[in-house]
Short mmCIF file of C-alpha atoms in Angstrom, two decimals:
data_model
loop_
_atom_site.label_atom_id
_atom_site.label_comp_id
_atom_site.label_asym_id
_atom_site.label_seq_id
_atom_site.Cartn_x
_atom_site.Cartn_y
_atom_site.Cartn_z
CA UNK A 1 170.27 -126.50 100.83
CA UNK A 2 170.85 -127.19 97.33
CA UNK A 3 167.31 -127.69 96.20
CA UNK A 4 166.90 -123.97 97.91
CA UNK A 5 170.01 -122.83 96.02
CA UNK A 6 168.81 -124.47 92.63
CA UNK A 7 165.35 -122.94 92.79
CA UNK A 8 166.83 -119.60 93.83
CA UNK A 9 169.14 -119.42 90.19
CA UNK A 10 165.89 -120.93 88.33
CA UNK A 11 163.45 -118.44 89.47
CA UNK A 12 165.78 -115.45 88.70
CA UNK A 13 166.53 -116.83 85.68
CA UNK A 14 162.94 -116.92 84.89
CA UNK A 15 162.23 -113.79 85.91
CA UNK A 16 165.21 -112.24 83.51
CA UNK A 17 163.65 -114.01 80.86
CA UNK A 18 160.47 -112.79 81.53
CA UNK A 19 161.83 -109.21 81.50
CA UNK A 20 163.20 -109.78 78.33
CA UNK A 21 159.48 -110.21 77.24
CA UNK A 22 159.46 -106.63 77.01
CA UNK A 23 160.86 -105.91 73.70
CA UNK A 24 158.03 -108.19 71.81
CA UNK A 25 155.23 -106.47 74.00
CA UNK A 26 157.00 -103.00 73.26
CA UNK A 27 156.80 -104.35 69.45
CA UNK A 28 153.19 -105.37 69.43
CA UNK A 29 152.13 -102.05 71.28
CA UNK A 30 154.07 -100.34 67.83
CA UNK A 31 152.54 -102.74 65.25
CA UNK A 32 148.66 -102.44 67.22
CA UNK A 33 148.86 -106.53 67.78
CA UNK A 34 146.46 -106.31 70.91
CA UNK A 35 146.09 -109.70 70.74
CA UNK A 36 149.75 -110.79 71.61
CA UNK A 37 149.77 -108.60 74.43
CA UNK A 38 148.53 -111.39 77.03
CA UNK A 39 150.76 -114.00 75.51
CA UNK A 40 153.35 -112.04 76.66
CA UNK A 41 152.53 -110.60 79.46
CA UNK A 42 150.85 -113.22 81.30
CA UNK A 43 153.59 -115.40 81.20
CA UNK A 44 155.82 -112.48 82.56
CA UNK A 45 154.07 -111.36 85.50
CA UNK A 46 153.82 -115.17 86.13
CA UNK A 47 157.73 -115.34 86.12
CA UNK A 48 158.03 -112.26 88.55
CA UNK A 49 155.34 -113.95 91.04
CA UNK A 50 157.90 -116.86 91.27
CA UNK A 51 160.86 -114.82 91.32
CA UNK A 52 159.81 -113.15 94.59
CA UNK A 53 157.86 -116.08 96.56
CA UNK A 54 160.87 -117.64 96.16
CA UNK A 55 163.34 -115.61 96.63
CA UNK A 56 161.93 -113.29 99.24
CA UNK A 57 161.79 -115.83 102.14
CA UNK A 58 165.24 -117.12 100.79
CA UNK A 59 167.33 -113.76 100.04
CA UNK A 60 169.97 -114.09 102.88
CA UNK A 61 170.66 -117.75 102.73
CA UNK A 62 174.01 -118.14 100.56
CA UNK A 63 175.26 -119.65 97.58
CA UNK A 64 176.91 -122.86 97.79
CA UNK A 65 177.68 -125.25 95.01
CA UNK A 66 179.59 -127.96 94.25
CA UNK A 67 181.42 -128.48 90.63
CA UNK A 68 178.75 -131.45 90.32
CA UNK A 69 175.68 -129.29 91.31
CA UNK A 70 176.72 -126.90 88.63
CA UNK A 71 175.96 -129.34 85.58
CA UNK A 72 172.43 -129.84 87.18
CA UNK A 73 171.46 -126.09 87.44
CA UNK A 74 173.08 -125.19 83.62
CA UNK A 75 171.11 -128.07 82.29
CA UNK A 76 167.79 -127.10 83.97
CA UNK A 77 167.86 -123.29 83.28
CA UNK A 78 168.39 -124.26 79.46
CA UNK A 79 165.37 -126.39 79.96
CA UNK A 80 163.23 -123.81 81.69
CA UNK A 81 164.79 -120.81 79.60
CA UNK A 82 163.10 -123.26 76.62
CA UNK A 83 160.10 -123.70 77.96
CA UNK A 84 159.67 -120.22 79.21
CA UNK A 85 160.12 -119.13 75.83
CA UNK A 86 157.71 -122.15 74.48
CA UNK A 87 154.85 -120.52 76.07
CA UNK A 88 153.80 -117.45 74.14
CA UNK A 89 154.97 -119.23 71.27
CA UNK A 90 151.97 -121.86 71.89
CA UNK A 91 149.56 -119.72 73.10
CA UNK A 92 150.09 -116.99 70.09
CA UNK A 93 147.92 -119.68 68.07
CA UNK A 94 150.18 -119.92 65.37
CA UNK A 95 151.97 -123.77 66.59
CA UNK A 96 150.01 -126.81 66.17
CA UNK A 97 151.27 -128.29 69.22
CA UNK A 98 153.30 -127.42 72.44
CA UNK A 99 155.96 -129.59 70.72
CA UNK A 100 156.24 -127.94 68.07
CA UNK A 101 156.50 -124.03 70.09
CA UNK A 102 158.98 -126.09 72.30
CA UNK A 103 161.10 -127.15 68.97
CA UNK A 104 161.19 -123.91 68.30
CA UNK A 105 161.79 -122.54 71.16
CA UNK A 106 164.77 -124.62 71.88
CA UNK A 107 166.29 -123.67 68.47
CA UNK A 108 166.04 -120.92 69.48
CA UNK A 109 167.81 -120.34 72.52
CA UNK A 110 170.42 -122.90 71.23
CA UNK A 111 171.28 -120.45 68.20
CA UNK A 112 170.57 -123.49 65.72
CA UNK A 113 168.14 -122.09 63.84
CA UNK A 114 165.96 -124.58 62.61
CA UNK A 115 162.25 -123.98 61.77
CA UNK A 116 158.91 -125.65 62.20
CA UNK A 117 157.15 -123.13 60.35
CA UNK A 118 156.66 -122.96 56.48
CA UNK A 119 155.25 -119.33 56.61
CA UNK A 120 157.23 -116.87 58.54
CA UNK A 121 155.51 -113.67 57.02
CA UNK A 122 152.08 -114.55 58.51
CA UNK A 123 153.32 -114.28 61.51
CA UNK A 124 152.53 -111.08 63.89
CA UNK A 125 155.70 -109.18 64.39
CA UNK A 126 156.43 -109.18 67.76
CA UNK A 127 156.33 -113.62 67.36
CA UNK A 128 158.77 -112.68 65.25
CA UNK A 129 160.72 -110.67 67.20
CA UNK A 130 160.68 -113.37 70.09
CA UNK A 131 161.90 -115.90 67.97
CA UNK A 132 164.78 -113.86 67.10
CA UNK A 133 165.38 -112.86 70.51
CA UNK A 134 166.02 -115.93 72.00
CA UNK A 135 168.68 -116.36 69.29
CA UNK A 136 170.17 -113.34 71.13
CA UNK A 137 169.86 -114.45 74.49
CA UNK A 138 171.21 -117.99 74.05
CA UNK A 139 173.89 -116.50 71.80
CA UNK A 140 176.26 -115.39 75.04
CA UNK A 141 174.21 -117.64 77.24
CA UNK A 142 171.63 -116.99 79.29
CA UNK A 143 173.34 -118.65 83.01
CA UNK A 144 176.33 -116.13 81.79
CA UNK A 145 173.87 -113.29 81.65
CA UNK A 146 172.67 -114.20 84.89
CA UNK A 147 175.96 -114.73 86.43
CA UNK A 148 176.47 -111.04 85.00
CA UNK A 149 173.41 -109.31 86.85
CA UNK A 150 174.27 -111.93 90.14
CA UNK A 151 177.56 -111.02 91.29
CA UNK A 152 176.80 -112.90 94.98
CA UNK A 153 177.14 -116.36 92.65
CA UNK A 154 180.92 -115.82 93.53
CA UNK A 155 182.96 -118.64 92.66
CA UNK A 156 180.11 -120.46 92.02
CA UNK A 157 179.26 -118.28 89.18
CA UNK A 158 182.48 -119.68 87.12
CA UNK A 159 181.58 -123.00 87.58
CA UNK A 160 177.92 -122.68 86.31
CA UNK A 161 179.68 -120.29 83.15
CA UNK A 162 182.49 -123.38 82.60
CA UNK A 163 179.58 -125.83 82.66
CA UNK A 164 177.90 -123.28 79.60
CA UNK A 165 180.74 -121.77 77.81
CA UNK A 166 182.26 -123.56 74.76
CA UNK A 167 185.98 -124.90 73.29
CA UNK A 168 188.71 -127.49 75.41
CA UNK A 169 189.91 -124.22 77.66
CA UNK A 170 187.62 -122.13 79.85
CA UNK A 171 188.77 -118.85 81.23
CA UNK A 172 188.00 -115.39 82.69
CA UNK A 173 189.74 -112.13 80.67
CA UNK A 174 189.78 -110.38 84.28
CA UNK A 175 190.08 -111.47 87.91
CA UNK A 176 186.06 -111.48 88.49
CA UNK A 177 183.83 -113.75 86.80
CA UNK A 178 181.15 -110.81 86.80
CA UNK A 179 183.39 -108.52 85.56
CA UNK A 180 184.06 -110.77 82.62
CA UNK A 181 180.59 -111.89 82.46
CA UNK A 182 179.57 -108.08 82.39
CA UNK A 183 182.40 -106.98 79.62
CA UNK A 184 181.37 -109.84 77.80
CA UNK A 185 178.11 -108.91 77.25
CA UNK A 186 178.51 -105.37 76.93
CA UNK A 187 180.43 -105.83 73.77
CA UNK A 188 177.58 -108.50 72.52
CA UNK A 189 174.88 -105.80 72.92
CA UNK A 190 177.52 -103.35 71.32
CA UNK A 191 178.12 -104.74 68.41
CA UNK A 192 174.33 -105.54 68.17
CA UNK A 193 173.37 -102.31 67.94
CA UNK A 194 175.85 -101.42 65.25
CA UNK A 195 175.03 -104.30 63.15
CA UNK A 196 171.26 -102.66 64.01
CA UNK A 197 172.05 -99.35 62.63
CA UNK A 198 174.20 -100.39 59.68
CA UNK A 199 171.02 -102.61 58.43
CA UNK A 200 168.85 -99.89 58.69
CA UNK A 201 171.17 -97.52 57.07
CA UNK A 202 170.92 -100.32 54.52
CA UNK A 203 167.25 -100.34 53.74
CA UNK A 204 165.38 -102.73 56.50
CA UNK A 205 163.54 -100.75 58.74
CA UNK A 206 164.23 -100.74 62.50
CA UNK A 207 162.43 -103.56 63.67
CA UNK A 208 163.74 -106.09 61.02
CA UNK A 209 167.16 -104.73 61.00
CA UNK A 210 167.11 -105.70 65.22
CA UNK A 211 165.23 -108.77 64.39
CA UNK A 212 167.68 -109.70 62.00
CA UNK A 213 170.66 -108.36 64.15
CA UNK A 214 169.12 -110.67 67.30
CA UNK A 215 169.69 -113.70 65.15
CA UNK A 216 173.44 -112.46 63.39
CA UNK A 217 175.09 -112.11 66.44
CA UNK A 218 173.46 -114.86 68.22
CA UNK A 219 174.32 -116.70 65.02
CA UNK A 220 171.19 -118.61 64.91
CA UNK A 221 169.23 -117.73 61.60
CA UNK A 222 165.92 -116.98 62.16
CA UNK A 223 164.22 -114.83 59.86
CA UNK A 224 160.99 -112.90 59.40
CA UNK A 225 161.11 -113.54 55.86
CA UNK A 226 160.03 -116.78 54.06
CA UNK A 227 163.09 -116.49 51.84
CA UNK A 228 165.69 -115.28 54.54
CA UNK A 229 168.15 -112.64 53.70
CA UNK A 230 167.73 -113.63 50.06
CA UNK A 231 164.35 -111.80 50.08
CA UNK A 232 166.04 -108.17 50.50
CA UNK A 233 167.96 -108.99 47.40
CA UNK A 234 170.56 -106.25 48.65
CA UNK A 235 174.21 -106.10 48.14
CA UNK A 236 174.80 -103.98 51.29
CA UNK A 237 172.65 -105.74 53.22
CA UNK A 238 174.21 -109.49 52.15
CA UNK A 239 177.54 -107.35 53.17
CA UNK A 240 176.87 -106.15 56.60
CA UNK A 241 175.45 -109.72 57.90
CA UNK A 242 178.43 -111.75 56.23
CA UNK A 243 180.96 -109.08 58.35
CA UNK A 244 178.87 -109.74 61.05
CA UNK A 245 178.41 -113.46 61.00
CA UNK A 246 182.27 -113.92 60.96
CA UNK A 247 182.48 -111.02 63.37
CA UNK A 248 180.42 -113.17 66.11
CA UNK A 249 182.04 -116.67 65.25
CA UNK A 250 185.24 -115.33 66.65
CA UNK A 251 185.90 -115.36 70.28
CA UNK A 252 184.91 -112.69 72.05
CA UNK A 253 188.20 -112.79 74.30
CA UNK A 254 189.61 -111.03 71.20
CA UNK A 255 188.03 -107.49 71.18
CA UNK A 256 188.24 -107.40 75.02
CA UNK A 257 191.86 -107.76 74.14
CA UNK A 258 191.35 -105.01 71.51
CA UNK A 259 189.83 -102.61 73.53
CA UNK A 260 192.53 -103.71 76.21
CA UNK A 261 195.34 -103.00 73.62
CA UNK A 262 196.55 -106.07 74.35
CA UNK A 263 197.41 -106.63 70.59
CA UNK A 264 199.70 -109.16 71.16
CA UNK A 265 197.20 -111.80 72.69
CA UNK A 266 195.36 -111.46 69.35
CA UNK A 267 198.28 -111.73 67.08
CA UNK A 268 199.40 -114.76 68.74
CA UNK A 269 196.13 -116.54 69.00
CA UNK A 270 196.46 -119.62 66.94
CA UNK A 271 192.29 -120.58 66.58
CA UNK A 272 192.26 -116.80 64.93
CA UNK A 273 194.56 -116.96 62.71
CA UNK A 274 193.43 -120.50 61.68
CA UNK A 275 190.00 -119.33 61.32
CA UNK A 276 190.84 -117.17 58.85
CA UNK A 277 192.60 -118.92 56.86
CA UNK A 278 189.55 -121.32 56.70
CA UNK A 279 187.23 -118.68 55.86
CA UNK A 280 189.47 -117.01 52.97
CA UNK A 281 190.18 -120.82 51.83
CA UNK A 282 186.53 -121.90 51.55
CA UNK A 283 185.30 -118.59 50.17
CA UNK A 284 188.10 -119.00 47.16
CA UNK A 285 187.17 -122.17 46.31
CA UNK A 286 183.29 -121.88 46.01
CA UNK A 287 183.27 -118.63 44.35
CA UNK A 288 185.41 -120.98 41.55
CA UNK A 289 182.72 -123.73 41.65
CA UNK A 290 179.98 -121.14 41.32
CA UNK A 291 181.15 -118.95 38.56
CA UNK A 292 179.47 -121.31 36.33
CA UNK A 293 176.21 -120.50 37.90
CA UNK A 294 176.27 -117.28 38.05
CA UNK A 295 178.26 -116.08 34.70
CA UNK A 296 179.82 -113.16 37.03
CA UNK A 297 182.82 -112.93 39.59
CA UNK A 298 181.26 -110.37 41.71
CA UNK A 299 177.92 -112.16 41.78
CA UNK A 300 179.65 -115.31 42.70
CA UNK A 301 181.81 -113.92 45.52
CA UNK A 302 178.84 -112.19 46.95
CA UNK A 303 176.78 -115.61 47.84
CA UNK A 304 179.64 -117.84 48.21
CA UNK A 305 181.26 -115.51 51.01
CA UNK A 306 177.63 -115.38 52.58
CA UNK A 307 176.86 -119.09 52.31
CA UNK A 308 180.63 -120.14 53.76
CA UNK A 309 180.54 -117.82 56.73
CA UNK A 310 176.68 -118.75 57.07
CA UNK A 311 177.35 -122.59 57.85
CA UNK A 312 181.03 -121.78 58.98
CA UNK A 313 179.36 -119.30 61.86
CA UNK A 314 176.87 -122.45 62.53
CA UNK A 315 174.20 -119.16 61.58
CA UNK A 316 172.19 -121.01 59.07
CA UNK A 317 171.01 -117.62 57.32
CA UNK A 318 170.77 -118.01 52.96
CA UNK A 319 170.97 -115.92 50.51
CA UNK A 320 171.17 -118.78 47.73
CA UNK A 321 169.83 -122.15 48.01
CA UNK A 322 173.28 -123.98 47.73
CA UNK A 323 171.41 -127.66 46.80
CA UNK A 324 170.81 -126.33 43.51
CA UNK A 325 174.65 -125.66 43.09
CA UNK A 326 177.15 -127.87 41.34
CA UNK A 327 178.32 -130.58 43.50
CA UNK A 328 181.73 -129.53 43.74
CA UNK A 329 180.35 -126.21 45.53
CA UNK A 330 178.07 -128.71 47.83
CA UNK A 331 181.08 -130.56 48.98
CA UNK A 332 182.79 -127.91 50.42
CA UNK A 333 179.87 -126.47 52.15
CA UNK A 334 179.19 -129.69 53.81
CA UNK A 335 182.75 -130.08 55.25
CA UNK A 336 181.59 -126.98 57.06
CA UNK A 337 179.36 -128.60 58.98
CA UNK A 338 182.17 -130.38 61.08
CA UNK A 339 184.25 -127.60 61.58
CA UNK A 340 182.07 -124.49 63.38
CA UNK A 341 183.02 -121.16 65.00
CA UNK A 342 185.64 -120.16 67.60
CA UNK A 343 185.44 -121.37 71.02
CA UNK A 344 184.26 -118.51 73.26
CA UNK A 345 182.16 -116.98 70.15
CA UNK A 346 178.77 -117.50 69.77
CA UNK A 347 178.84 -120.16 66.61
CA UNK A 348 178.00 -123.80 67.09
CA UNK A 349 179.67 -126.89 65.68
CA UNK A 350 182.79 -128.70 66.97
CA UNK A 351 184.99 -125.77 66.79
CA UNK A 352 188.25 -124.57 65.17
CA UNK A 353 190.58 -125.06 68.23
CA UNK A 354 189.97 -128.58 68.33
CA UNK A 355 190.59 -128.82 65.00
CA UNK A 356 193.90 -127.39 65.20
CA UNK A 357 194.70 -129.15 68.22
CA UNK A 358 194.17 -132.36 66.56
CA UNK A 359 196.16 -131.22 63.38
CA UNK A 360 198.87 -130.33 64.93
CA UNK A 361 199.39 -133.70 67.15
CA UNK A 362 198.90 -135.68 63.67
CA UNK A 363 202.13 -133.53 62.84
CA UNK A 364 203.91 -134.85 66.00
CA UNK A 365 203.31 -138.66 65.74
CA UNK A 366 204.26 -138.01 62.27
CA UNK A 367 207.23 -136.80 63.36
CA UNK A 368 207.59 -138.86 66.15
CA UNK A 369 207.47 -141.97 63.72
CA UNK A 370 210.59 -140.12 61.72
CA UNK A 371 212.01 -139.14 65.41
CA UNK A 372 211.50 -142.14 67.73
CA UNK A 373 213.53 -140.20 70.93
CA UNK A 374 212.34 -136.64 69.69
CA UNK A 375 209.98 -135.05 71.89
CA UNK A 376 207.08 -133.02 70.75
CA UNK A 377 205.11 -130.52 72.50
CA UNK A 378 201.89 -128.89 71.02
CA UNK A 379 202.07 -125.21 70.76
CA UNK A 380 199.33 -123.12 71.12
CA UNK A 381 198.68 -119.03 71.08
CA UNK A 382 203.12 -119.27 70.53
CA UNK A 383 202.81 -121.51 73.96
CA UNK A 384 203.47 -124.60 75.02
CA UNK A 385 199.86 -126.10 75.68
CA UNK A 386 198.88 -128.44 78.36
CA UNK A 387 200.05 -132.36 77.70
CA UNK A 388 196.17 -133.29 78.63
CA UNK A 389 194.24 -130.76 76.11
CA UNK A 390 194.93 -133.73 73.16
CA UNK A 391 192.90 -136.05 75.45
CA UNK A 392 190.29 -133.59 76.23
CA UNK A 393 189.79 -132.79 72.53
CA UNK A 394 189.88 -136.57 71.35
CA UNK A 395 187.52 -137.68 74.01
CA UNK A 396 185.42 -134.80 72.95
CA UNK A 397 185.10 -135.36 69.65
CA UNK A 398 184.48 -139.35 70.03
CA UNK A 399 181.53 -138.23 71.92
CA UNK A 400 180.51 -135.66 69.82
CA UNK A 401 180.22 -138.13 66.65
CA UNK A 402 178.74 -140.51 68.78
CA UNK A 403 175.60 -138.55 69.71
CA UNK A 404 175.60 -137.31 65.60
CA UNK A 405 175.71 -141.58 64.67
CA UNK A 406 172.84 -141.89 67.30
CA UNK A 407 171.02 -138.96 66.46
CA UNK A 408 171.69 -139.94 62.37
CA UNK A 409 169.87 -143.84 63.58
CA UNK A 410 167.01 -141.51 65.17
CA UNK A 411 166.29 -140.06 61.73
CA UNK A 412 166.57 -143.13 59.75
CA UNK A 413 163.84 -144.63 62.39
CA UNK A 414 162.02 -141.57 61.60
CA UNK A 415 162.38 -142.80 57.79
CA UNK A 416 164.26 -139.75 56.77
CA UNK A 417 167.02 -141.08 53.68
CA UNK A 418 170.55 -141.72 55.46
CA UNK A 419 171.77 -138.42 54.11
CA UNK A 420 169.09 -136.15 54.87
CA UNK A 421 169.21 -138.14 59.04
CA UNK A 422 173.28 -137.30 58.50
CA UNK A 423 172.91 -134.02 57.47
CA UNK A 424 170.20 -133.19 60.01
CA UNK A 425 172.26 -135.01 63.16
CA UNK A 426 175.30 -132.49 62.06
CA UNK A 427 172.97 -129.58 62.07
CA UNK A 428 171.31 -130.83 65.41
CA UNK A 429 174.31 -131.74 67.32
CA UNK A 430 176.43 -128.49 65.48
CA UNK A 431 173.81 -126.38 65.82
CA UNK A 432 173.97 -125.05 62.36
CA UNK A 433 170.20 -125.44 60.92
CA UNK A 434 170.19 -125.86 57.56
CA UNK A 435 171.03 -129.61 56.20
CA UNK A 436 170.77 -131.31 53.06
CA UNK A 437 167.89 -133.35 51.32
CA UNK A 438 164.47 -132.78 53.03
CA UNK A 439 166.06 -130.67 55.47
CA UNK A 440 168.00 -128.19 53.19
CA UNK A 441 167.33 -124.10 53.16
CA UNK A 442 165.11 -124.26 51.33
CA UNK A 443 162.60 -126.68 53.63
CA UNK A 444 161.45 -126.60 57.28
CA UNK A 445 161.50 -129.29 60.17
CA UNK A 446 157.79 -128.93 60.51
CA UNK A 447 156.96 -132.41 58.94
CA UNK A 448 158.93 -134.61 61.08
CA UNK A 449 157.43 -136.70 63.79
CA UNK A 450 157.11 -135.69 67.26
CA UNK A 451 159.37 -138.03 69.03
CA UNK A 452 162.16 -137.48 66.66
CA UNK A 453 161.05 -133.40 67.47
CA UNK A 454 161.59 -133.92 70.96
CA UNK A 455 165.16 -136.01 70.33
CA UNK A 456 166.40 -132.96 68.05
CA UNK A 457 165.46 -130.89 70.93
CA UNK A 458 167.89 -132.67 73.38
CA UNK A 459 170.25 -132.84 71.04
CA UNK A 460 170.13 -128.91 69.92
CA UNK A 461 170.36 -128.40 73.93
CA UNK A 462 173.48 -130.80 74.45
CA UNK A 463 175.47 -129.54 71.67
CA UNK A 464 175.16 -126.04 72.57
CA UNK A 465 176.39 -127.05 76.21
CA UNK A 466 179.15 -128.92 74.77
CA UNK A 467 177.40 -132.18 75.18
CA UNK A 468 179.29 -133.55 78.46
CA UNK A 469 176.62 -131.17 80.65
CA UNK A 470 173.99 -133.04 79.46
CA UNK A 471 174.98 -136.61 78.81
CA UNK A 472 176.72 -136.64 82.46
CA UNK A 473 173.24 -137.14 83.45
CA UNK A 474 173.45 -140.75 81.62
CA UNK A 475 176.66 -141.80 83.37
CA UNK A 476 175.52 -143.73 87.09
CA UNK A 477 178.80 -142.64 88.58
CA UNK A 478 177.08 -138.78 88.47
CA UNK A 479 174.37 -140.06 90.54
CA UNK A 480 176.52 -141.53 93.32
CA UNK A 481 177.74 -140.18 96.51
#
């Protein structure tokens, strides 16, 4: 019953995807690329043939699934979402290898960001536009988009959307999991099209300012251009994708709550308020270690506040290439690499909650130590939090630097310099993009080995799930009855 069950969520899920091959095919109809029309649609009629043999025999047998089942099913739709979208990829001509399509494919739908290719403008528009898009769909996830458009998952739907979701806490903002799912995404594809409009207002035309709006929201980073945003050399432009960027590394809980009025939710949430303070903080103190750089206040603001909320975001969009800065300005953009976006937002990385959860027992042993009979309780949103969440967040973040020391070991076999490996395991694992050394904005992944490829790819995939949906697979007690 499972296996029916499992290949029931993966065909849909296929088929959505497929459907969302509409917007490149709509693009190369615009731009006359006649000969990306059967990369696309081949592959999508494909996906609806499997939808419905599947599920047309199947359609009144029920969903049932078990919290362990769920970790299965999230893991494989990633994996076929990937490979779905490695397919027109390989067959547009334009990869030298299915691994390298898949690479990119993966970064994609896991919002990192990271590129295989050293010439983006060569490449026919509606590739372009795919590559963006997946940023877009992975962004929110793709099982909660299905969840959203499924609403007989049921109860089974929140498991599969804890199993995908990110930060210590899941939760629903309203009684139904589609209803949340739905609201959810609604304000995604609102803001989207705002961001869209504002870019266009701004100089792109349409089709870049959507590409480009794809990858700010799903805060991945892809680019049509060669140079990324620094290639518009635009003020307003810089602007608009900065607000955005920290705009989608917030949790999206908080404008349901706006919208709600529920004002006080927001004023008491405790990763927000934190998150800003980060932000203002790191912004401050590069623009300071830039002004030598740049001779100019203004100037300096400008690409430190789009560089800071471009790796704090986990977006990995430039403006600047920030290895040519002074070191001081390097340091603090690399501590931004273990710190990330909001849980429930769309950015990568470890996340601010954990952060502050952590801080904030360091302050209680501290105390404790002064204290020996005091008792402490960690206080979170102006609550008391749960006595377990400090357990959950250390255990978390043991693993988390575990798979970056094995994933740094990968690189170095690779014969990448320990730095570059470091840098490139954070970005992996954090899902930011850009690293340092060989791997910095200014370079590509393209000339790294396959096998080390196909390692980045699992770990792009298991840090985007939060790591524990993957590795679970690892553990033998999974596999037991």
């Amino acid at each position: 019953m499972f296996f029916i069950t499992c290949l029931k969520i993966l065909s849909i899920l296929l088929g959505i995807v497929g459907f969302t091959f509409i917007i490149p095919l709509t693009v190369a109809l615009c731009y006359g690329e006649t000969q990306m029309l059967p990369v696309f649609l081949i592959p999508m009629l494909i996906s609806f043939v499997v939808m419905l043999i599947i599920n047309i025999p199947t359609r009144k047998n029920k969903f049932h699934l078990a919290t362990k089942q769920t970790f299965l099913i999230v893991a494989l739709s990633w994996v076929t979402a990937s490979f779905m979208g490695a397919v027109p990829l390989y067959f547009s001509g334009y990869f030298d290898s299915f691994t390298d399509a898949f690479f990119e494919s993966v970064s994609g739908f896991s919002t990192t960001g990271s590129t295989i290719l050293s010439d983006l403008e060569i490449l026919p528009r509606s590739i372009n536009m795919w590559r963006c898009l997946t940023h877009w769909l992975g962004g929110m996830g793709i099982v909660t988009l299905t969840v959203a458009l499924l609403p007989l998952l049921g109860v089974g739907g929140f498991q599969l959307i804890k199993a995908e979701t990110t930060g210590p806490e899941k939760g629903k903002v309203t009684a139904k999991i589609t209803t949340t799912a739905k609201i959810l995404w609604l304000i995604y594809a609102g803001l989207t099209l705002i961001e869209t409009f504002a870019l266009k207002i701004a100089g792109m035309d349409f089709t870049d300012a959507l590409m480009h709006s794809f990858s700010t929201l799903g805060t991945g980073g892809f680019s049509s251009r060669n140079a990324s945003i620094a290639s518009y050399d635009s003020v307003a432009i810089d602007t608009i994708i900065t607000v955005f960027m920290f705009l989608s590394a917030v949790n999206f809980s908080m404008y349901y709550y706006l919208i709600a009025r529920k004002f006080s939710d927001i004023k008491d949430n405790s990763e927000f308020k934190y998150f800003i303070a980060i932000v203002v903080s790191f912004i401050t103190i590069v623009t300071l270690c830039v002004v030598p750089v740049y001779h100019h206040f203004g100037k300096s603001l400008r690409y430190s506040a789009f560089q800071v909320v471009s790796l704090m975001s986990t977006t990995g969009f430039s403006t600047a290439d920030f290895l040519e800065w002074p070191s001081t300005a390097q340091f603090w953009l690399f501590m931004l690499f273990f710190v990330g976006g909001c849980s429930g937002s769309t950015g990568g990385g470890v996340k601010v909650v954990r952060w502050v959860i952590l801080g904030k027992q360091i302050s209680n042993e501290t105390k404790r130590m002064l204290h020996p009979h005091g008792v402490f309780s960690i206080r979170l949103n102006n609550r008391v939090g749960r006595k377990d969440i400090v357990f959950n967040v250390a255990a978390f973040m043991t693993v988390y630097f575990a798979v970056v020391a094995i994933t740094t070991f990968a690189g170095c076999l690779a014969n990448l310099d320990l730095f570059t490996a470091f840098t490139g395991a954070l970005s992996m694992v954090g899902n930011v993009g850009p690293g340092f050394g060989k791997l910095g904005p200014s370079f590509n992944y393209g000339f790294l080995p396959s096998l080390l490829k196909w390692w980045y790819c699992f770990a792009m995939l298991a840090g985007r799930l939060e790591l524990y949906t993957m590795i679970i697979f690892f553990m033998p007690s999974y596999w037991k009855k």
